[in-house]
Short mmCIF file of C-alpha atoms in Angstrom, two decimals:
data_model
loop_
_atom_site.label_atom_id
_atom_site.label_comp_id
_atom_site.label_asym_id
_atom_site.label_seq_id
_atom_site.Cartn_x
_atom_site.Cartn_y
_atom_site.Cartn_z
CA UNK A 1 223.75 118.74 82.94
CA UNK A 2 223.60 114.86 82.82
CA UNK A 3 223.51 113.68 86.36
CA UNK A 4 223.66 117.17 87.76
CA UNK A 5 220.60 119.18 86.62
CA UNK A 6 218.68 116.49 84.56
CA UNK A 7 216.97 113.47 86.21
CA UNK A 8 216.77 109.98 85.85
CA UNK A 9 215.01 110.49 81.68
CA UNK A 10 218.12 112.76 80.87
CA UNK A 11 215.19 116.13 81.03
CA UNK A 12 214.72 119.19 83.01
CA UNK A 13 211.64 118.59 85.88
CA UNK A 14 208.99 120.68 85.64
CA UNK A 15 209.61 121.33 89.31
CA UNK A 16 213.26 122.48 88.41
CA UNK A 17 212.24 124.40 85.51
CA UNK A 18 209.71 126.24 87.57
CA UNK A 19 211.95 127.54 90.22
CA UNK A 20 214.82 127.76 87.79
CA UNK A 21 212.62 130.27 85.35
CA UNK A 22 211.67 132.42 89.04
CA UNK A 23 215.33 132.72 89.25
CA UNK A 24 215.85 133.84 86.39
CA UNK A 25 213.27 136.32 86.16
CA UNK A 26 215.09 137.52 88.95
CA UNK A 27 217.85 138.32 87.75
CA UNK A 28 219.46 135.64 88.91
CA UNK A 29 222.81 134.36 86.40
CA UNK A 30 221.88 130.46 86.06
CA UNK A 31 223.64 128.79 83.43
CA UNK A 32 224.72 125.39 82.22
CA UNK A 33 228.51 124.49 81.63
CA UNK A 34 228.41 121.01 79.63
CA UNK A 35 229.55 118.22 77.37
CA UNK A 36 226.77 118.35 75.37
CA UNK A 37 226.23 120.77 72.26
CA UNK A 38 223.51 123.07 71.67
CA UNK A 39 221.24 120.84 69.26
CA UNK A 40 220.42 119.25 72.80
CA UNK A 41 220.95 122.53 75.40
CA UNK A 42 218.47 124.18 73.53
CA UNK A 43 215.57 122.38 73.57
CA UNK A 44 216.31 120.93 77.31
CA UNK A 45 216.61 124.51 78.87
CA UNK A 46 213.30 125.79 76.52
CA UNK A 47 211.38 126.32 79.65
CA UNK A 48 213.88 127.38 82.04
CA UNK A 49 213.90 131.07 81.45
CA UNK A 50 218.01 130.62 81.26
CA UNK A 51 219.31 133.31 78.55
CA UNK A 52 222.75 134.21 79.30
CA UNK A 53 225.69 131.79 77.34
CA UNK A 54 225.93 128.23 77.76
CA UNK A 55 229.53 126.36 77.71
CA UNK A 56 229.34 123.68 75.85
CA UNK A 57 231.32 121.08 74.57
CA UNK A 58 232.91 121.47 77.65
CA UNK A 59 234.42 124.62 77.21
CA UNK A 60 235.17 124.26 73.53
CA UNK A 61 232.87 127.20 72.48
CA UNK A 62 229.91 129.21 74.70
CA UNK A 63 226.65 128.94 72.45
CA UNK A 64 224.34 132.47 72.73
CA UNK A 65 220.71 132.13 72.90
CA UNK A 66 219.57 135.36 71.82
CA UNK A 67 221.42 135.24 68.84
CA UNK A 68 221.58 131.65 68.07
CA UNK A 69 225.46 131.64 67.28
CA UNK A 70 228.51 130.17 68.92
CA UNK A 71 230.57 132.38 70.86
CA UNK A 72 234.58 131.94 70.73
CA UNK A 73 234.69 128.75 69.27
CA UNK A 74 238.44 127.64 69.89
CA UNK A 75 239.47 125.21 66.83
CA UNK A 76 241.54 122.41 66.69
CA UNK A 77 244.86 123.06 63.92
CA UNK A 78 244.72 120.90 61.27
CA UNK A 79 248.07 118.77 61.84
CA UNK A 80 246.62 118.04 65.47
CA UNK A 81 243.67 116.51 63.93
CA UNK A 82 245.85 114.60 61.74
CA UNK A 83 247.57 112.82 64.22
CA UNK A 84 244.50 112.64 66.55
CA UNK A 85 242.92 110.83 63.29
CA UNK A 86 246.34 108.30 63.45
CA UNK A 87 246.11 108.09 67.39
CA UNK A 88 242.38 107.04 67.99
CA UNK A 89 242.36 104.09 65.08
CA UNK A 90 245.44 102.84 66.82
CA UNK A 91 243.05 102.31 69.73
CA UNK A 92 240.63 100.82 67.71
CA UNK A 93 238.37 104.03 68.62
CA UNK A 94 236.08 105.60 65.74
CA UNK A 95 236.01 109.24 67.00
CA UNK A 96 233.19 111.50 66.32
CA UNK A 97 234.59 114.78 64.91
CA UNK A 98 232.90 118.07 65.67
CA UNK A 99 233.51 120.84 63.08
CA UNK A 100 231.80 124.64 62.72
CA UNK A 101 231.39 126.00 59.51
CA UNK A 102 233.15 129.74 59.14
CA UNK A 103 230.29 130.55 56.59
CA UNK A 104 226.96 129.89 58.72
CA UNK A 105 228.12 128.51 61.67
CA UNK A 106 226.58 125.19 61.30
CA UNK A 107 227.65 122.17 63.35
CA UNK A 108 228.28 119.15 61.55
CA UNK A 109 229.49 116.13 62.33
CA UNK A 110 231.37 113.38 61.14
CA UNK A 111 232.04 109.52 61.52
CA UNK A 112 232.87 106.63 59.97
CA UNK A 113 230.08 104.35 58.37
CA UNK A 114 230.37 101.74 60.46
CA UNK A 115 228.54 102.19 64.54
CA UNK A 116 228.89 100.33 67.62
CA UNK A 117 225.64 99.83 69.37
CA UNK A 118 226.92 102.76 71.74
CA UNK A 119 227.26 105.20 68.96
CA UNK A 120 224.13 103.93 66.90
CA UNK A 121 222.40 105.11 70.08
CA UNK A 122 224.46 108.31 70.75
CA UNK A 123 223.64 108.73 66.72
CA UNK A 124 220.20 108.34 67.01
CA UNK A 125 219.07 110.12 69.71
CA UNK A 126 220.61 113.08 68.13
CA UNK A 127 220.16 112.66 64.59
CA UNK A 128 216.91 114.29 63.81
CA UNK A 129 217.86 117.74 66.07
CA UNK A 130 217.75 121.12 64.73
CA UNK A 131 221.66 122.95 64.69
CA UNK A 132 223.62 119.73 64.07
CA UNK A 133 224.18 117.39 61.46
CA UNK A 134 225.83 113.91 61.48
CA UNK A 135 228.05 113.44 57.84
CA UNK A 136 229.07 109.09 57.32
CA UNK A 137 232.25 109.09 55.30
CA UNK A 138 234.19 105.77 54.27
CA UNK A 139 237.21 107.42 56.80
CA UNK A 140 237.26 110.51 58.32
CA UNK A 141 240.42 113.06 57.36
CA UNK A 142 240.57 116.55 57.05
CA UNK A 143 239.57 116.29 53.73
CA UNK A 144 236.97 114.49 54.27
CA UNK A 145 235.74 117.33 56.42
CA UNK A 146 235.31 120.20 53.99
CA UNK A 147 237.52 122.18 55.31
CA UNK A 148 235.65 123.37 58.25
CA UNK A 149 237.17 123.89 61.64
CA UNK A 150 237.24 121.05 64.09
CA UNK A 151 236.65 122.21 67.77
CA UNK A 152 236.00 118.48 69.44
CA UNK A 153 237.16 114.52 68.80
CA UNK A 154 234.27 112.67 71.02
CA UNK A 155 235.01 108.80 71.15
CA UNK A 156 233.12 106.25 73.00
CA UNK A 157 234.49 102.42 73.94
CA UNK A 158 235.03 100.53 76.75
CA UNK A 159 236.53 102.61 79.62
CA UNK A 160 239.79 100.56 79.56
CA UNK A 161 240.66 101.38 76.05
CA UNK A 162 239.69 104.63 76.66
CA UNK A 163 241.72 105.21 79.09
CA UNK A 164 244.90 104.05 77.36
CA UNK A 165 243.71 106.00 74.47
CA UNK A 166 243.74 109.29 76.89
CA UNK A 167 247.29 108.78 77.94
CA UNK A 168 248.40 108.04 74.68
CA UNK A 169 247.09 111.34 73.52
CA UNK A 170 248.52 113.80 76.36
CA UNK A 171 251.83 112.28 76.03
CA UNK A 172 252.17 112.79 72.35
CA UNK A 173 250.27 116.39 71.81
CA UNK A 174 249.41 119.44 73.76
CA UNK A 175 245.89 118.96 73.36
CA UNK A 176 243.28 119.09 75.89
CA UNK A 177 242.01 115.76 77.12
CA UNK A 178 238.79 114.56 79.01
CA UNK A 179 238.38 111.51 79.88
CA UNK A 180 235.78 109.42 81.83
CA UNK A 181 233.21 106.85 82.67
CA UNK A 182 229.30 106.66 81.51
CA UNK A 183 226.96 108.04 84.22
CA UNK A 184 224.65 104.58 84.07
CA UNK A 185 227.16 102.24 82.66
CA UNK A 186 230.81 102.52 84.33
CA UNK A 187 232.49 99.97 82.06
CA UNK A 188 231.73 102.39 79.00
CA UNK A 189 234.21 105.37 78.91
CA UNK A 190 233.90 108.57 76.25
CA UNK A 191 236.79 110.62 75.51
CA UNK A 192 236.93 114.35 74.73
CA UNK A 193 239.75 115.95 73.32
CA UNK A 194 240.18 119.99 72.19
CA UNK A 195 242.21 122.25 71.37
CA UNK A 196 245.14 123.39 73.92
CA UNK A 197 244.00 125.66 77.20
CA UNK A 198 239.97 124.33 76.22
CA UNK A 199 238.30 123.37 79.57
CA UNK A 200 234.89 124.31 81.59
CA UNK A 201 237.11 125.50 83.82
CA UNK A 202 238.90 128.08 81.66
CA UNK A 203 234.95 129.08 79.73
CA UNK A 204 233.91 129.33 83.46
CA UNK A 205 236.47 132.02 84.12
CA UNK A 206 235.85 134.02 80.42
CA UNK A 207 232.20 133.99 80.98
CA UNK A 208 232.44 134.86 84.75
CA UNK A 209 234.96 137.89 82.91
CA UNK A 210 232.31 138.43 80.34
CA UNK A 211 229.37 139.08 82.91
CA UNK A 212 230.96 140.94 85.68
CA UNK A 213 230.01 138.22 88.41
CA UNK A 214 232.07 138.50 91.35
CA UNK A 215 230.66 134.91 92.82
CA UNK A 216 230.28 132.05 91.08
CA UNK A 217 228.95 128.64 92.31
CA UNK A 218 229.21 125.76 90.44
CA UNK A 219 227.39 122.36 90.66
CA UNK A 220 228.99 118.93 88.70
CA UNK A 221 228.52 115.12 89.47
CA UNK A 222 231.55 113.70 87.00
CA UNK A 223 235.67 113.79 86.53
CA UNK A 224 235.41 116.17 83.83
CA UNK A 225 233.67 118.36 86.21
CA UNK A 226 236.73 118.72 88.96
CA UNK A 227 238.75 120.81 87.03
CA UNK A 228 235.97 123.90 87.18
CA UNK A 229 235.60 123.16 90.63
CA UNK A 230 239.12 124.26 91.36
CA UNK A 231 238.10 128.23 89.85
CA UNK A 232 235.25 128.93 91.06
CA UNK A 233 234.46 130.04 94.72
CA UNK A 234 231.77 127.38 95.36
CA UNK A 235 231.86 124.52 94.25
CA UNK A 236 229.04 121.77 95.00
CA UNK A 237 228.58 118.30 94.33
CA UNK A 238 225.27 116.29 93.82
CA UNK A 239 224.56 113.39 96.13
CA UNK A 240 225.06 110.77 92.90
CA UNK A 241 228.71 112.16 91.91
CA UNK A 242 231.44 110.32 92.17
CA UNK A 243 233.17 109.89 94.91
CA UNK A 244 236.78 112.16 93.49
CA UNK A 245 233.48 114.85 92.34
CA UNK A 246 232.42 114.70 95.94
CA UNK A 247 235.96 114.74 97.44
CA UNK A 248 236.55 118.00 95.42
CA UNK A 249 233.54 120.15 96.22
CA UNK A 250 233.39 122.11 99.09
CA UNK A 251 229.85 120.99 100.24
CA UNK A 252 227.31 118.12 98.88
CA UNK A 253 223.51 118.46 98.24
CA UNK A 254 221.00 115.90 97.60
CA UNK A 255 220.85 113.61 94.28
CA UNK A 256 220.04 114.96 90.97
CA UNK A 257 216.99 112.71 90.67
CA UNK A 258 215.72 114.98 93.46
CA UNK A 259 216.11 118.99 92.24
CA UNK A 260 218.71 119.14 93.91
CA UNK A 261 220.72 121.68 91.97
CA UNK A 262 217.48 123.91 91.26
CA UNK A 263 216.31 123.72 95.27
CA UNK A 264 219.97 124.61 96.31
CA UNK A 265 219.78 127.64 93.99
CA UNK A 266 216.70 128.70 95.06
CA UNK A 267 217.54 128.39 98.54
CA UNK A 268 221.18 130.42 98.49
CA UNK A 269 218.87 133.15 96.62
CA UNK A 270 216.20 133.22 98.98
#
């Protein structure tokens, strides 16, 4: 979504939401496959008309609109997130740690007290959303967690540490690892690691699986984007992605700052 279908103030254009809700009404499959979790998809695609699942947490779980619940959530096991816990304060990185509840499905959360600017912004641009809740414990463990079941590690520092921090984790586990740099700010890197097999590419395939499609086109603008690019039978870059995004895709469009994902839609349709 950031950088690909949302503009320059991280929102949907009206003139994006108009032609995406005409596609939809349609019966045209438009979805989003993204980083972010639903306390944010939600309200950003409110006046798209979009209803079938959204991936989110890149891959990690699909979130369902009609019923407001998470579909196959895929959890990290508890001695993973142990050592992930051991591996990130090496690197001097505080992760955020994503956990669903088995009882109500509620996301929460949790950190360490302390913030970096970086996170006190991440924090509070998030903290007063509907469907997730932030928990501040003196050091996160799996204790600490409630026993709930953690589907995402999200850690945010400069992109050098991050980096190392990435390596160190795919040498030591079988986890799945995304790593890369801040859309507006290359020098800041986040980090995003999951359980085994988790990717967009792999939630592409289930949900392409799960609806039938026999086409699917997908549109990215980052490095965590490349690996959905390789599954699906179009894949398009914005005019704004990186340059390994734009070496991937098969054709590029115009920036994200100008529709572009919405207009090239709209024009394949019609």
């Amino acid at each position: 979504m950031d950088g690909t279908l949302l503009g320059a103030d991280s929102r949907v254009s009206a003139v994006s939401e108009a032609m995406l809700r005409e596609l939809c009404s349609r019966g045209v499959a438009v979805t989003v496959a993204t980083a972010r979790t639903p306390a944010t998809v939600q309200p950003l695609l409110s006046n798209t008309g979009i209803s079938i699942p959204a991936i989110v947490m890149t891959g990690a779980a699909m979130w369902d609109f009609g019923s407001q619940r998470y579909l196959d959530p895929r959890f990290i096991d508890d001695r993973d997130v142990d050592a992930l816990i051991r591996v990130f304060r090496a690197h001097g990185v505080a992760p955020f740690v994503y956990t669903l509840s088995a009882s109500d499905g509620m996301l929460a959360v949790y950190h360490a007290s302390a913030l970096s600017p970086h996170e006190l912004k991440f924090y509070e641009e998030r903290s007063s959303l509907p469907l997730k809740k932030f928990e501040f414990v003196p050091q996160v463990s799996v204790d600490s967690m409630a026993g709930a079941g953690v589907v995402l590690f999200l850690g945010m520092a400069p992109l050098e540490r991050i980096e190392a921090l990435a390596s160190d984790i795919r040498m030591k586990t079988q986890l799945s690892v995304s790593a890369y740099p801040d859309i507006f700010n290359h020098s800041l890197g986040y980090i995003e690691v999951f359980a085994p097999g988790v990717s967009k590419a792999a939630a592409i395939l289930e949900l392409k699986r799960r609806l039938g499609a026999g086409y699917v086109t997908v549109y990215g603008d980052n490095l965590n984007d490349i690996p959905m690019f390789a599954v699906a039978d179009e894949a398009v870059a914005v005019g704004n992605a990186l340059p390994e995004v734009r070496k991937a895709a098969s054709r590029v469009i115009d920036r994200n700052t100008d529709d572009a994902v919405a207009r090239d839609i709209f024009r394949q349709e019609y």
